[in-house]
Coordinates of C-alpha atoms in Angstrom, one line a residue:
X147 CA 125.9 86.5 105.6
X148 CA 124.7 83.1 104.1
X149 CA 123.4 82.6 100.9
X150 CA 120.4 80.2 101.2
X151 CA 116.5 80.5 99.9
X152 CA 114.4 78.3 101.4
X153 CA 110.5 78.7 101.8
X154 CA 108.9 81.0 104.1
X155 CA 105.5 80.8 106.0
X156 CA 103.8 83.4 107.5
X157 CA 100.7 81.6 109.9
X158 CA 99.5 78.9 108.0
X159 CA 101.0 80.2 104.3
X160 CA 103.3 77.8 102.5
X161 CA 105.4 80.5 100.5
X162 CA 107.5 78.2 98.7
X163 CA 109.5 80.1 96.3
X164 CA 109.6 83.3 98.3
X165 CA 109.1 85.9 96.1
X166 CA 105.8 88.6 96.2
X167 CA 103.7 90.6 94.1
X168 CA 103.9 93.8 95.0
X169 CA 100.5 95.8 95.3
X170 CA 100.6 98.2 93.1
X171 CA 97.7 101.0 92.4
X172 CA 95.7 100.6 89.0
X173 CA 97.9 97.2 88.0
X174 CA 97.3 94.8 90.6
X175 CA 93.8 92.8 89.9
X176 CA 92.6 89.8 89.6
X177 CA 93.7 89.6 85.9
X178 CA 97.1 90.4 86.2
X179 CA 97.5 88.6 89.3
X180 CA 96.3 85.3 87.7
X181 CA 98.8 86.1 84.9
X182 CA 101.8 86.7 87.2
X183 CA 100.4 83.2 89.1
X184 CA 100.5 81.6 86.0
X185 CA 104.5 81.9 85.9
X186 CA 105.5 81.4 89.1
X187 CA 102.5 79.9 90.6
X188 CA 104.2 79.0 94.3
X189 CA 105.2 82.8 94.9
X190 CA 102.0 85.2 97.1
X191 CA 100.7 87.9 95.1
X192 CA 99.0 91.3 97.0
X193 CA 96.4 92.5 95.4
X194 CA 96.1 96.4 95.0
X195 CA 95.7 98.5 97.7
X196 CA 92.8 98.9 99.2
X197 CA 91.4 101.9 101.3
X198 CA 90.2 101.3 104.3
X199 CA 87.2 104.8 104.6
X200 CA 86.5 102.8 101.1
X201 CA 85.9 99.4 101.9
X202 CA 84.1 100.7 105.5
X203 CA 82.3 103.1 103.3
X204 CA 81.0 99.8 100.9
X205 CA 82.8 101.7 97.7
X206 CA 81.9 99.4 94.2
X207 CA 85.0 100.5 93.0
X208 CA 86.8 99.2 96.8
X209 CA 84.7 96.0 96.5
X210 CA 85.4 95.8 92.8
X211 CA 89.2 95.2 94.3
X212 CA 88.5 93.1 96.7
X213 CA 87.6 90.3 94.7
X214 CA 89.9 87.3 93.6
X215 CA 90.2 85.1 91.3
X216 CA 88.8 81.5 91.9
X217 CA 92.2 80.6 90.8
X218 CA 93.9 82.3 93.3
X219 CA 93.6 79.6 96.7
X220 CA 95.7 82.2 98.6
X221 CA 94.1 85.3 98.0
X222 CA 96.3 88.1 99.4
X223 CA 95.0 92.0 99.8
X224 CA 96.0 95.7 101.5
X225 CA 94.7 97.9 103.4
X226 CA 96.4 101.4 103.5
X227 CA 94.8 103.9 106.0
X228 CA 95.6 106.5 108.5
X229 CA 93.1 106.7 111.6
X230 CA 93.3 103.4 113.6
X231 CA 90.1 102.9 113.9
X232 CA 88.8 103.1 110.1
X233 CA 92.2 100.2 109.5
X234 CA 90.6 98.4 112.0
X235 CA 86.8 99.0 110.7
X236 CA 88.2 98.0 107.3
X237 CA 90.4 94.6 108.9
X238 CA 87.0 93.4 110.4
X239 CA 85.1 93.8 108.1
X240 CA 87.8 92.0 106.0
X241 CA 87.8 88.9 108.5
X242 CA 84.1 89.4 109.2
X243 CA 82.9 88.4 105.7
X244 CA 86.1 86.2 104.9
X245 CA 87.6 88.4 102.0
X246 CA 91.2 87.2 102.4
X247 CA 93.8 84.5 103.9
X248 CA 96.7 87.2 104.4
X249 CA 96.2 90.9 105.1
X250 CA 99.6 93.0 104.3
X251 CA 99.8 96.9 105.4
X252 CA 100.8 99.5 103.7
X253 CA 103.1 102.7 104.8
X254 CA 105.4 103.2 101.7
X255 CA 103.1 105.0 99.7
X256 CA 105.2 108.5 98.7
X257 CA 102.7 110.4 96.3
X258 CA 102.9 113.9 97.7
X259 CA 98.7 113.7 98.2
X260 CA 98.8 110.5 100.5
X261 CA 101.7 111.7 102.8
X262 CA 100.9 115.3 102.8
X263 CA 98.3 114.2 105.2
X264 CA 100.9 112.1 107.2
X265 CA 99.5 108.6 104.7
X266 CA 101.9 106.1 103.9
X267 CA 105.7 106.1 103.6
X268 CA 105.1 109.2 105.8
X269 CA 102.8 107.5 108.8
X270 CA 106.3 105.8 110.3
X271 CA 107.8 108.4 111.7
X272 CA 104.3 108.6 114.4
X273 CA 105.8 105.8 116.0
X274 CA 102.6 105.7 118.1
X275 CA 100.7 106.4 115.4
X276 CA 101.7 102.9 113.1
X277 CA 101.8 100.6 116.8
X278 CA 98.4 101.6 117.5
X279 CA 97.2 101.1 114.0
X280 CA 99.1 97.6 113.5
X281 CA 97.9 96.6 117.6
X282 CA 94.0 96.9 116.3
X283 CA 94.8 95.6 113.3
X284 CA 96.9 92.3 114.4
X285 CA 94.1 92.0 117.0
X286 CA 90.9 91.2 114.9
X287 CA 92.9 88.8 111.5
X288 CA 94.9 87.1 114.7
X289 CA 92.3 85.3 115.8
X290 CA 90.8 84.3 112.1
X291 CA 94.1 83.1 111.3
X292 CA 94.9 85.5 108.8
X293 CA 99.1 86.5 109.3
X294 CA 99.0 90.3 108.7
X295 CA 102.5 92.1 107.2
X296 CA 104.0 95.3 106.8
X297 CA 105.6 97.0 103.7
X298 CA 107.8 100.4 104.3
X299 CA 110.5 102.6 103.2
X300 CA 113.7 103.4 104.5
X301 CA 112.6 106.4 106.5
X302 CA 111.8 110.1 104.8
X303 CA 114.6 111.6 103.9
X304 CA 118.2 110.8 105.0
X305 CA 118.4 112.7 108.3
X306 CA 115.1 111.2 108.9
X307 CA 114.8 107.0 108.4
X308 CA 111.9 105.7 109.8
X309 CA 113.1 101.1 109.1
X310 CA 114.1 100.0 112.2
X311 CA 111.7 101.2 114.6
X312 CA 109.1 100.3 111.8
X313 CA 110.8 96.2 111.5
X314 CA 110.9 96.7 116.2
X315 CA 107.3 98.0 115.8
X316 CA 105.5 95.2 113.4
X317 CA 107.6 92.5 115.0
X318 CA 106.8 93.4 118.6
X319 CA 103.4 94.3 117.5
X320 CA 102.9 90.3 115.8
X321 CA 102.9 90.7 112.4
X322 CA 104.1 87.6 110.4
X323 CA 107.3 89.8 108.0
X324 CA 107.9 93.2 106.5
X325 CA 109.4 94.1 103.5
X326 CA 111.0 97.5 103.3
X327 CA 111.5 100.0 99.7
X328 CA 115.3 100.2 100.0
X329 CA 114.3 104.3 99.6
X330 CA 113.0 107.3 101.2
X331 CA 110.1 109.1 100.4
X332 CA 111.9 111.4 99.4
X333 CA 113.9 108.8 96.8
X334 CA 111.1 108.6 94.5
X335 CA 111.5 105.8 92.9
X336 CA 114.7 107.0 91.4
X337 CA 118.7 106.1 91.5
X338 CA 119.0 102.8 93.2
X339 CA 118.1 101.5 96.2
X340 CA 119.9 101.0 98.8
X341 CA 120.3 97.2 99.5
X342 CA 122.0 97.5 102.1
X343 CA 119.3 99.0 105.0
X344 CA 117.5 95.8 103.7
X345 CA 119.9 93.3 105.2
X346 CA 120.2 95.5 108.5
X347 CA 117.0 95.3 109.0
X348 CA 116.8 91.1 108.6
X349 CA 119.8 91.3 111.2
X350 CA 118.2 92.8 114.0
X351 CA 114.4 91.1 113.7
X352 CA 113.6 88.0 113.6
X353 CA 110.6 88.1 111.6
X354 CA 110.9 87.3 107.8
X355 CA 112.0 90.2 105.6
X356 CA 111.9 91.1 102.1
X357 CA 113.0 93.1 100.4
X358 CA 111.7 95.5 97.1
X359 CA 113.7 97.4 95.2
X360 CA 115.1 97.3 91.4
X361 CA 114.7 93.6 90.8
X362 CA 114.1 93.7 87.2
X363 CA 115.0 90.1 86.4
X364 CA 116.0 87.1 88.3
X365 CA 120.4 87.7 88.5
X366 CA 118.6 91.3 90.2
X367 CA 116.8 88.6 92.6
X368 CA 120.3 86.5 92.9
X369 CA 121.9 89.2 94.5
X370 CA 119.2 90.2 96.4
X371 CA 118.7 87.2 98.6
X372 CA 123.1 86.9 98.1
X373 CA 123.8 90.5 98.9
X374 CA 121.4 91.2 101.8
X375 CA 120.9 87.5 103.6
X376 CA 116.5 88.3 102.5
X377 CA 113.6 85.2 103.2
X378 CA 112.5 87.0 100.3
X379 CA 112.3 89.5 97.2
X380 CA 108.6 91.9 96.6
X381 CA 108.1 92.4 92.3
X382 CA 106.7 95.7 91.1
X383 CA 107.8 97.6 89.0
X384 CA 109.4 95.1 87.4
X385 CA 106.5 92.1 86.4
X386 CA 105.2 95.7 84.7
X387 CA 105.0 93.9 80.9
X388 CA 107.2 91.2 81.7
X389 CA 105.0 88.7 84.4
X390 CA 108.0 86.0 83.4
X391 CA 109.7 87.2 85.7
X392 CA 107.8 85.5 87.9
X393 CA 109.1 81.7 86.4
X394 CA 112.7 83.0 85.6
X395 CA 112.9 83.3 89.3
X396 CA 111.5 80.4 90.5
X397 CA 115.1 79.1 88.2
X398 CA 116.6 80.5 90.0
X399 CA 115.5 79.8 93.2
X400 CA 116.1 75.8 92.0
X401 CA 119.0 76.6 90.7
X402 CA 118.5 76.3 87.4
X403 CA 119.9 79.0 84.5
X404 CA 116.1 78.2 82.1
X405 CA 114.4 82.5 82.1
X406 CA 112.2 83.0 79.8
X407 CA 112.5 84.9 76.5
X408 CA 108.9 84.9 74.4
X409 CA 108.6 86.3 70.4
X410 CA 106.1 88.8 69.6
X411 CA 104.5 86.7 68.9
X412 CA 104.4 85.4 72.4
X413 CA 104.2 88.2 74.3
X414 CA 100.6 89.0 72.0
X415 CA 99.3 85.8 72.9
X416 CA 99.5 86.9 76.7
X417 CA 98.6 90.0 76.2
X418 CA 95.2 88.9 74.6
X419 CA 94.8 86.8 77.5
X420 CA 95.3 89.8 79.0
X421 CA 92.3 91.6 78.3
X422 CA 89.9 88.4 77.9
X423 CA 90.6 88.6 82.0
X424 CA 89.9 91.9 82.0
X425 CA 86.7 92.1 80.3
X426 CA 85.2 89.0 83.4
X427 CA 86.6 91.9 85.4
X428 CA 84.8 95.0 85.0
X429 CA 82.0 92.5 84.5
X430 CA 81.8 92.3 80.4
X431 CA 82.2 96.5 79.9
X432 CA 84.9 95.6 76.9
X433 CA 85.7 99.8 77.0
X434 CA 86.0 99.3 80.4
X435 CA 89.0 96.3 79.8
X436 CA 91.0 97.8 76.4
X437 CA 91.4 101.1 78.8
X438 CA 92.6 99.3 81.3
X439 CA 94.8 97.1 79.4
X440 CA 96.8 100.5 77.2
X441 CA 99.6 101.0 80.4
X442 CA 100.6 97.4 80.3
X443 CA 100.4 97.0 76.5
X444 CA 103.3 100.0 76.2
X445 CA 104.3 97.8 78.4
X446 CA 104.3 94.3 76.9
X447 CA 105.4 95.6 74.0
X448 CA 108.8 98.4 75.3
X449 CA 112.6 96.6 73.4
X450 CA 110.7 95.0 70.4
X451 CA 111.4 97.5 67.2
X452 CA 107.9 97.8 66.7
X453 CA 107.5 100.9 66.3
X454 CA 105.5 104.7 67.7
X455 CA 103.6 104.7 65.0
X456 CA 102.7 100.8 65.7
X457 CA 102.7 102.0 69.4
X458 CA 99.7 105.1 69.6
X459 CA 97.4 102.9 67.0
X460 CA 97.2 100.6 70.3
X461 CA 96.9 103.5 72.4
X462 CA 93.8 104.3 70.4
X463 CA 92.6 100.6 70.5
X464 CA 88.8 101.6 72.3
X465 CA 87.3 97.8 71.6
X466 CA 88.8 93.8 71.3
X467 CA 88.9 93.8 67.5
X468 CA 91.0 97.0 67.7
X469 CA 93.6 95.1 69.9
X470 CA 93.5 92.6 67.4
X471 CA 93.5 94.2 64.5
X472 CA 96.6 95.6 65.5
X473 CA 98.5 92.2 66.9
X474 CA 97.6 90.9 63.5
X475 CA 99.7 93.6 61.8
X476 CA 102.6 93.3 64.2
X477 CA 105.6 90.1 63.1
X478 CA 105.4 87.7 65.7
X479 CA 108.8 86.5 65.6
X480 CA 110.7 89.0 66.7
X481 CA 112.5 88.6 70.1
X482 CA 113.9 90.9 72.2
X483 CA 117.4 91.7 72.3
X484 CA 119.6 90.2 75.1
X485 CA 120.2 93.2 75.3
X486 CA 117.4 94.7 77.2
X487 CA 116.0 91.6 79.1
X488 CA 116.2 92.9 82.2
X489 CA 116.1 96.4 82.3
X490 CA 114.0 98.9 84.1
X491 CA 110.5 99.0 83.6
X492 CA 107.6 101.9 84.2
X493 CA 108.6 105.0 85.0
X494 CA 111.9 106.0 86.2
X495 CA 110.6 109.1 89.5
X496 CA 113.2 110.7 90.1
X497 CA 113.6 112.8 93.6
X498 CA 111.8 114.7 94.2
X499 CA 110.2 117.3 97.4
X500 CA 108.1 115.8 100.5
X501 CA 105.1 116.7 100.9
X502 CA 103.5 116.7 104.8
X503 CA 102.2 117.8 107.0
X504 CA 103.0 121.4 108.8
X505 CA 105.0 120.3 111.6
X506 CA 105.2 117.2 111.0
X507 CA 109.6 116.0 111.7
X508 CA 109.0 118.4 114.5
X509 CA 107.9 115.2 117.2
X510 CA 107.7 110.8 116.4
X511 CA 104.2 111.3 118.7
X512 CA 101.2 113.1 117.1
X513 CA 99.6 115.3 119.3
X514 CA 96.1 115.4 119.9
X515 CA 95.6 118.6 117.6
X516 CA 97.4 117.0 114.5
X517 CA 95.1 113.6 115.3
X518 CA 91.8 116.1 114.4
X519 CA 93.3 117.3 111.2
X520 CA 94.4 113.6 110.4
X521 CA 91.1 111.7 110.8
X522 CA 89.5 114.8 110.0
X523 CA 91.0 114.8 106.4
X524 CA 91.4 111.5 106.1
X525 CA 93.8 111.3 102.6
X526 CA 91.5 107.5 102.5
X527 CA 88.8 108.7 100.3
X528 CA 85.6 107.5 100.2
X529 CA 85.0 108.2 96.7
X530 CA 87.4 106.7 95.3

């Protein structure tokens, strides 16, 4: 397989460095996206997923998550739903109110509270439901010049793979690209993703395929490009606490060995910048901003020898002054050891039982009874 890295076009959207910030709930709000984009300005940075029902219901939290920073020239939004009519209505709102320039559809979430109601990575098993959602959203977005993409997993488990059919359906329904997280729902985030499945999808489709799973550094990104022939890479947990991974991948795509290895002092400047943006995101609510920042601080500090007491103190911060006081007590000259620079981030959640609606695997087509049950109990809770 030839190894080449080229820009990717999604409709009118030009991605010079084919790297995507994957949507992550509670993480990829606009403050984090802005920081990531500052390291790699020519990638694609997707907002955290918006539940379609919540958007249709004009839920305040959903509307907050739909906001973009002025510096975000490409507004990329991910929608998430089960009822085709509700997802279509949400897409119509996005178009009519000029909320985004790109819409991604999530069919990859493995969280039990979603899959047990037929959502997320459970949904592609029902090919009629997948096709109808894609058809309705593309029909709304394409006339407005808004490209639609879809993200999914390999399947529910080894015996119930869905990725190949899902890819073909997405292509046939007019999606501009797809992203494959190379794990099944049953694998959750455990082990190492099977990149060979990405290569299979690349060979089968004509539209761009982005690969996702276990990219912890620029060398991992290069390896995925080389092994799979994918058009681009999508970064999820690999950027948690390391937004500079986008600078590293950009350098790697351009043939450079330059890598960012900031000192703790430099990381603390990023933390304070992140906090400043979060205060803006929460309309001046300092306490909300600090609480949001806490998980990020844990990731920013991972690998630095700062001690458990210091980490605990950061997790108890309630104000900007608390954060600053903890930062002032750190040794700003500390550097990350080379051997842990590109190690896994976030929780390594291992395989678990997949929760599905009763009788879900009996057929690839939804029955009228299943649809009535699904749409009457849509997991896309409007209350958030």
